[in-house]
Amino acid sequence: MKQVYFLCTGNSCRSQMAEGFAHKILGSNWKIASAGIESHGLNPLAVKVMAEKGIDISHNQSKLIDPTYLASSDLVITLCGDARDRCPLTPASVKKLHWPLPDPAQATGNSEEILMVFRQVRDEIEAKIKTLV
């Protein structure tokens, strides 16, 4: 069974959405987790836009990187430069990918404009997860 780890700064938006899509798209052939350099709590707008795709991440929790899980992963995907730059060292056997996605939690504007940014990031994550199949 392959193991993947999605990492971003706070494990509140991007990595949580990636974990949700990975469970749906990659299925039981993969062990899937997400974490952050810091723990910022689950962003309710990430939960909302994932629910629009029929994926419930409302019970997920923001977690810090687990060095053991990280070292035993087949694939580590960083979703922001901060996570890429601050990620602990991994063995050479761990494949690393970097998906530089904007942080939707930093979006500005009215509520619909902010939701649109969350949806754009969500849809980009979904497309990238599908390339892993």
XYZ file of N, CA, C and O in Angstrom:
532
model
N 0.850 -1.188 0.000
C 0.000 0.000 0.000
C 0.890 1.244 0.000
O 1.797 1.372 0.810
N 0.619 2.142 -0.924
C 1.384 3.386 -0.994
C 0.901 4.356 0.073
O -0.251 4.316 0.491
N 1.799 5.245 0.485
C 1.488 6.221 1.539
C 1.830 7.620 1.053
O 2.929 7.867 0.575
N 0.863 8.541 1.200
C 1.052 9.924 0.767
C 0.796 10.861 1.942
O -0.043 10.575 2.805
N 1.530 11.977 1.947
C 1.418 12.976 3.010
C 1.308 14.344 2.346
O 2.187 14.749 1.580
N 0.217 15.056 2.618
C 0.000 16.400 2.092
C 0.351 17.414 3.179
O -0.189 17.343 4.284
N 1.230 18.355 2.843
C 1.708 19.308 3.835
C 1.492 20.742 3.382
O 1.727 21.079 2.220
N 1.049 21.583 4.314
C 1.008 23.032 4.087
C 1.312 23.699 5.431
O 1.631 23.026 6.404
N 1.195 24.989 5.471
C 1.625 25.705 6.673
C 0.805 25.313 7.897
O 1.345 24.854 8.896
N -0.499 25.514 7.848
C -1.326 25.341 9.035
C -2.255 24.153 9.042
O -3.002 23.966 9.998
N -2.238 23.332 7.971
C -3.124 22.167 7.878
C -4.571 22.567 8.129
O -5.300 21.911 8.839
N -4.964 23.697 7.524
C -6.336 24.178 7.730
C -7.155 24.220 6.448
O -8.370 24.099 6.501
N -6.516 24.384 5.289
C -7.248 24.524 4.021
C -6.730 23.563 2.952
O -7.329 22.519 2.695
N -5.613 23.940 2.322
C -5.124 23.218 1.142
C -4.834 21.754 1.412
O -5.298 20.874 0.671
N -4.076 21.461 2.435
C -3.732 20.061 2.702
C -4.948 19.261 3.138
O -5.066 18.076 2.835
N -5.883 19.906 3.825
C -7.122 19.224 4.219
C -7.963 18.875 2.986
O -8.527 17.784 2.896
N -8.048 19.822 2.037
C -8.795 19.552 0.812
C -8.115 18.437 0.018
O -8.778 17.544 -0.515
N -6.779 18.469 -0.047
C -6.040 17.423 -0.755
C -6.285 16.054 -0.120
O -6.508 15.066 -0.828
N -6.273 16.008 1.197
C -6.535 14.741 1.880
C -7.937 14.239 1.542
O -8.135 13.052 1.255
N -8.919 15.131 1.558
C -10.294 14.736 1.240
C -10.425 14.192 -0.173
O -11.038 13.137 -0.391
N -9.845 14.890 -1.152
C -9.893 14.407 -2.535
C -9.140 13.095 -2.689
O -9.574 12.198 -3.412
N -7.999 12.968 -2.025
C -7.199 11.749 -2.149
C -7.979 10.540 -1.652
O -7.943 9.475 -2.284
N -8.699 10.690 -0.545
C -9.509 9.563 -0.054
C -10.542 9.152 -1.105
O -10.763 7.966 -1.330
N -11.144 10.132 -1.763
C -12.172 9.834 -2.761
C -11.567 9.278 -4.049
O -12.070 8.310 -4.610
N -10.490 9.893 -4.527
C -9.942 9.556 -5.840
C -8.962 8.383 -5.792
O -9.003 7.501 -6.646
N -8.071 8.375 -4.814
C -7.054 7.328 -4.736
C -7.575 6.072 -4.067
O -7.097 4.972 -4.343
N -8.524 6.237 -3.145
C -9.173 5.096 -2.519
C -8.304 4.310 -1.572
O -7.308 4.790 -1.039
N -8.697 3.058 -1.394
C -8.100 2.216 -0.354
C -6.726 1.665 -0.720
O -6.109 0.985 0.094
N -6.234 1.956 -1.916
C -4.889 1.509 -2.290
C -3.804 2.393 -1.682
O -2.629 2.093 -1.810
N -4.219 3.492 -1.060
C -3.283 4.443 -0.494
C -3.593 4.686 0.979
O -4.747 4.736 1.380
N -2.549 4.880 1.764
C -2.683 5.407 3.115
C -2.476 6.912 2.982
O -1.473 7.348 2.405
N -3.432 7.707 3.476
C -3.486 9.135 3.180
C -3.550 9.948 4.466
O -4.337 9.625 5.365
N -2.750 11.005 4.531
C -2.807 11.909 5.687
C -2.370 13.301 5.247
O -1.783 13.485 4.183
N -2.681 14.268 6.105
C -2.223 15.635 5.888
C -1.756 16.203 7.218
O -2.144 15.718 8.282
N -0.916 17.242 7.127
C -0.406 17.880 8.340
C 0.159 19.245 7.972
O 0.229 19.612 6.805
N 0.562 19.965 9.015
C 1.121 21.289 8.796
C 2.370 21.520 9.614
O 2.648 20.797 10.576
N 3.091 22.551 9.222
C 4.242 23.009 9.986
C 3.747 23.537 11.332
O 4.404 23.417 12.359
N 2.535 24.118 11.288
C 1.831 24.618 12.471
C 0.426 24.030 12.430
O 0.027 23.466 11.423
N -0.325 24.190 13.489
C -1.701 23.715 13.540
C -2.629 24.918 13.711
O -2.623 25.547 14.755
N -3.375 25.246 12.659
C -4.222 26.438 12.688
C -5.705 26.139 12.858
O -6.508 27.055 12.895
N -6.089 24.871 12.934
C -7.502 24.525 13.007
C -8.088 24.409 11.612
O -7.563 24.956 10.647
N -9.177 23.695 11.483
C -9.824 23.450 10.198
C -10.612 24.685 9.771
O -11.459 25.185 10.512
N -10.361 25.191 8.570
C -11.041 26.378 8.070
C -12.459 26.010 7.623
O -12.633 25.115 6.783
N -13.487 26.681 8.152
C -14.867 26.346 7.799
C -15.192 26.552 6.321
O -16.063 25.866 5.779
N -14.485 27.453 5.655
C -14.747 27.638 4.224
C -14.189 26.474 3.403
O -14.754 26.117 2.366
N -13.114 25.863 3.870
C -12.609 24.655 3.216
C -13.637 23.538 3.350
O -13.904 22.805 2.388
N -14.217 23.420 4.523
C -15.270 22.415 4.753
C -16.444 22.680 3.806
O -16.964 21.754 3.160
N -16.846 23.933 3.697
C -17.992 24.318 2.859
C -17.772 23.981 1.385
O -18.632 23.371 0.748
N -16.608 24.368 0.833
C -16.401 24.129 -0.599
C -16.171 22.651 -0.907
O -16.509 22.195 -2.001
N -15.647 21.898 0.032
C -15.512 20.451 -0.175
C -16.879 19.781 -0.140
O -17.139 18.852 -0.910
N -17.758 20.259 0.735
C -19.122 19.713 0.792
C -19.837 19.925 -0.539
O -20.660 19.098 -0.950
N -19.516 21.013 -1.227
C -20.104 21.259 -2.548
C -19.728 20.168 -3.547
O -20.430 19.938 -4.523
N -18.621 19.488 -3.302
C -18.164 18.379 -4.141
C -18.547 17.020 -3.561
O -18.112 15.981 -4.049
N -19.346 17.045 -2.490
C -19.790 15.798 -1.874
C -18.756 15.134 -0.993
O -18.843 13.937 -0.724
N -17.780 15.893 -0.519
C -16.721 15.347 0.337
C -16.804 16.031 1.690
O -16.707 17.250 1.786
N -16.976 15.224 2.736
C -17.113 15.745 4.094
C -15.768 15.690 4.809
O -15.267 14.612 5.120
N -15.190 16.867 5.042
C -13.938 16.928 5.819
C -14.194 17.570 7.185
O -13.254 17.928 7.884
N -15.457 17.701 7.550
C -15.815 18.432 8.770
C -15.281 17.787 10.052
O -15.163 18.465 11.065
N -14.954 16.507 9.994
C -14.443 15.832 11.194
C -12.913 15.770 11.214
O -12.328 15.247 12.163
N -12.275 16.294 10.172
C -10.811 16.335 10.145
C -10.308 17.287 11.223
O -11.025 18.191 11.640
N -9.076 17.063 11.629
C -8.453 17.947 12.609
C -7.119 18.428 12.071
O -6.425 17.703 11.355
N -6.769 19.643 12.407
C -5.486 20.211 12.029
C -4.396 19.534 12.858
O -4.479 19.486 14.079
N -3.383 18.993 12.162
C -2.337 18.229 12.837
C -0.952 18.754 12.460
O -0.760 19.301 11.383
N -0.020 18.542 13.342
C 1.386 18.842 13.065
C 2.027 17.654 12.360
O 1.561 16.512 12.494
N 3.113 17.915 11.634
C 3.816 16.853 10.923
C 4.287 15.779 11.891
O 4.886 16.068 12.924
N 4.014 14.537 11.533
C 4.467 13.369 12.287
C 5.741 12.864 11.597
O 5.666 12.350 10.478
N 6.899 13.019 12.235
C 8.159 12.632 11.589
C 8.205 11.166 11.158
O 8.797 10.843 10.127
N 7.567 10.282 11.907
C 7.566 8.863 11.562
C 6.753 8.620 10.297
O 7.190 7.902 9.389
N 5.563 9.230 10.232
C 4.727 9.087 9.038
C 5.447 9.698 7.833
O 5.448 9.123 6.743
N 6.050 10.855 8.033
C 6.776 11.540 6.967
C 7.881 10.649 6.403
O 7.987 10.469 5.186
N 8.672 10.077 7.271
C 9.822 9.264 6.848
C 9.399 7.966 6.172
O 10.138 7.422 5.355
N 8.198 7.474 6.490
C 7.749 6.212 5.907
C 6.837 6.412 4.701
O 6.328 5.443 4.137
N 6.631 7.661 4.285
C 5.766 7.941 3.135
C 6.479 7.616 1.822
O 7.697 7.727 1.720
N 5.682 7.226 0.845
C 6.203 7.039 -0.506
C 6.258 8.373 -1.238
O 7.109 8.592 -2.091
N 5.289 9.246 -0.906
C 5.145 10.508 -1.597
C 4.766 11.598 -0.599
O 3.851 11.418 0.205
N 5.482 12.719 -0.652
C 5.171 13.885 0.164
C 4.891 15.029 -0.801
O 5.701 15.321 -1.685
N 3.728 15.658 -0.631
C 3.336 16.758 -1.503
C 3.167 18.008 -0.650
O 2.334 18.045 0.255
N 3.986 19.019 -0.936
C 3.846 20.304 -0.253
C 2.965 21.192 -1.127
O 3.082 21.199 -2.353
N 2.076 21.934 -0.468
C 1.098 22.755 -1.171
C 1.365 24.246 -0.998
O 0.547 25.063 -1.397
N 2.493 24.587 -0.410
C 2.894 25.986 -0.277
C 4.396 26.037 -0.069
O 5.014 25.060 0.347
N 4.974 27.188 -0.388
C 6.408 27.353 -0.257
C 6.904 27.231 1.166
O 7.997 26.723 1.417
N 6.080 27.683 2.110
C 6.470 27.610 3.517
C 6.681 26.156 3.940
O 7.685 25.821 4.570
N 5.749 25.299 3.577
C 5.881 23.876 3.929
C 7.073 23.253 3.211
O 7.814 22.469 3.794
N 7.253 23.613 1.941
C 8.390 23.067 1.181
C 9.710 23.476 1.835
O 10.604 22.650 2.017
N 9.812 24.740 2.215
C 11.061 25.247 2.763
C 11.321 24.791 4.188
O 12.478 24.683 4.602
N 10.274 24.541 4.944
C 10.433 24.200 6.363
C 10.173 22.732 6.673
O 10.237 22.319 7.829
N 9.882 21.928 5.663
C 9.595 20.507 5.880
C 10.837 19.804 6.417
O 11.946 20.028 5.915
N 10.668 18.962 7.426
C 11.823 18.202 7.930
C 12.418 17.330 6.821
O 11.740 16.983 5.856
N 13.660 16.983 6.952
C 14.330 16.145 5.965
C 13.655 14.784 5.887
O 13.188 14.243 6.889
N 13.625 14.257 4.678
C 13.064 12.925 4.459
C 14.133 12.035 3.846
O 15.074 12.529 3.210
N 13.974 10.725 4.003
C 14.932 9.817 3.359
C 14.880 9.982 1.835
O 13.870 10.417 1.281
N 15.943 9.610 1.165
C 16.009 9.726 -0.295
C 14.926 8.897 -0.985
O 14.557 9.181 -2.121
N 14.415 7.889 -0.300
C 13.390 7.022 -0.888
C 12.020 7.701 -0.994
O 11.140 7.211 -1.690
N 11.832 8.823 -0.307
C 10.558 9.536 -0.327
C 10.531 10.490 -1.519
O 11.379 11.383 -1.621
N 9.572 10.282 -2.407
C 9.420 11.187 -3.552
C 8.706 12.448 -3.075
O 7.741 12.380 -2.319
N 9.206 13.604 -3.537
C 8.603 14.879 -3.147
C 8.053 15.598 -4.368
O 8.706 15.650 -5.411
N 6.852 16.143 -4.221
C 6.261 17.010 -5.230
C 5.905 18.324 -4.554
O 5.561 18.343 -3.368
N 5.961 19.395 -5.316
C 5.561 20.698 -4.783
C 4.480 21.282 -5.680
O 4.682 21.422 -6.884
N 3.329 21.564 -5.086
C 2.217 22.197 -5.788
C 2.032 23.581 -5.172
O 1.363 23.729 -4.148
N 2.619 24.618 -5.752
C 2.550 25.964 -5.165
C 1.180 26.605 -5.377
O 0.938 27.248 -6.387
N 0.310 26.396 -4.429
C -1.055 26.912 -4.515
C -1.233 28.130 -3.611
O -0.690 28.167 -2.506
N -2.023 29.097 -4.048
C -2.284 30.254 -3.178
C -3.051 29.826 -1.933
O -3.812 28.842 -1.961
N -2.849 30.531 -0.852
C -3.553 30.246 0.395
C -4.932 30.906 0.332
O -5.040 32.129 0.401
N -5.999 30.126 0.212
C -7.323 30.731 0.121
C -7.716 31.482 1.385
O -8.534 32.401 1.331
N -7.128 31.129 2.510
C -7.436 31.827 3.768
C -6.957 33.277 3.731
O -7.397 34.090 4.537
N -6.076 33.610 2.792
C -5.586 34.979 2.653
C -6.399 35.792 1.645
O -6.090 36.958 1.399
N -7.418 35.178 1.066
C -8.232 35.866 0.061
C -8.949 37.066 0.676
O -9.339 37.046 1.851
N -9.112 38.090 -0.140
C -9.807 39.292 0.307
C -10.996 39.557 -0.613
O -11.084 39.006 -1.712
N -11.890 40.417 -0.145
C -13.070 40.762 -0.919
C -14.324 40.432 -0.134
O -14.265 40.137 1.069
N -15.449 40.444 -0.822
C -16.698 40.087 -0.143
C -16.777 38.570 -0.008
O -15.920 37.842 -0.521
N -17.794 38.080 0.667
C -17.866 36.645 0.973
C -17.909 35.791 -0.293
O -17.307 34.715 -0.336
N -18.575 36.245 -1.337
C -18.635 35.467 -2.583
C -17.277 35.445 -3.285
O -16.873 34.411 -3.830
N -16.548 36.550 -3.261
C -15.219 36.595 -3.874
C -14.242 35.676 -3.133
O -13.425 34.992 -3.756
N -14.349 35.658 -1.822
C -13.486 34.781 -1.021
C -13.826 33.320 -1.299
O -12.934 32.491 -1.499
N -15.117 32.993 -1.354
C -15.525 31.617 -1.676
C -15.019 31.207 -3.050
O -14.637 30.052 -3.256
N -15.003 32.142 -3.994
C -14.530 31.838 -5.339
C -13.060 31.428 -5.316
O -12.652 30.495 -6.026
N -12.257 32.093 -4.483
C -10.847 31.721 -4.357
C -10.732 30.313 -3.762
O -9.949 29.489 -4.250
N -11.510 30.016 -2.737
C -11.508 28.667 -2.150
C -11.875 27.631 -3.210
O -11.259 26.564 -3.288
N -12.875 27.934 -4.029
C -13.306 26.994 -5.071
C -12.224 26.804 -6.130
O -12.011 25.687 -6.614
N -11.541 27.874 -6.510
C -10.479 27.766 -7.510
C -9.340 26.883 -6.998
O -8.846 26.007 -7.723
N -8.937 27.104 -5.756
C -7.869 26.289 -5.167
C -8.343 24.850 -5.037
O -7.611 23.910 -5.374
N -9.569 24.655 -4.582
C -10.141 23.305 -4.450
C -10.103 22.568 -5.787
O -9.666 21.423 -5.863
N -10.532 23.238 -6.853
C -10.596 22.598 -8.161
C -9.207 22.283 -8.711
O -9.008 21.251 -9.358
N -8.237 23.140 -8.415
C -6.868 22.869 -8.843
C -6.307 21.655 -8.091
O -5.629 20.816 -8.681
N -6.606 21.553 -6.811
C -6.164 20.401 -6.021
C -6.784 19.124 -6.579
O -6.100 18.115 -6.767
N -8.077 19.167 -6.874
C -8.751 17.983 -7.421
C -8.075 17.525 -8.712
O -7.809 16.328 -8.894
N -7.799 18.461 -9.607
C -7.153 18.106 -10.882
C -5.784 17.491 -10.645
O -5.409 16.509 -11.317
N -5.021 18.029 -9.685
C -3.685 17.507 -9.417
C -3.757 16.110 -8.780
O -2.926 15.248 -9.098
N -4.722 15.893 -7.903
C -4.871 14.557 -7.290
C -5.175 13.521 -8.371
O -4.669 12.398 -8.335
N -5.989 13.901 -9.346
C -6.338 12.964 -10.418
C -5.116 12.543 -11.229
O -5.103 11.453 -11.796
N -4.078 13.375 -11.267
C -2.870 13.000 -12.004
C -2.074 11.923 -11.273
O -1.189 11.310 -11.868
N -2.381 11.690 -9.999
C -1.647 10.684 -9.219
C -2.153 9.267 -9.474
O -1.482 8.301 -9.115
N -3.327 9.152 -10.071
C -3.948 7.829 -10.272
C -3.146 7.025 -11.277
O -2.723 7.497 -12.285
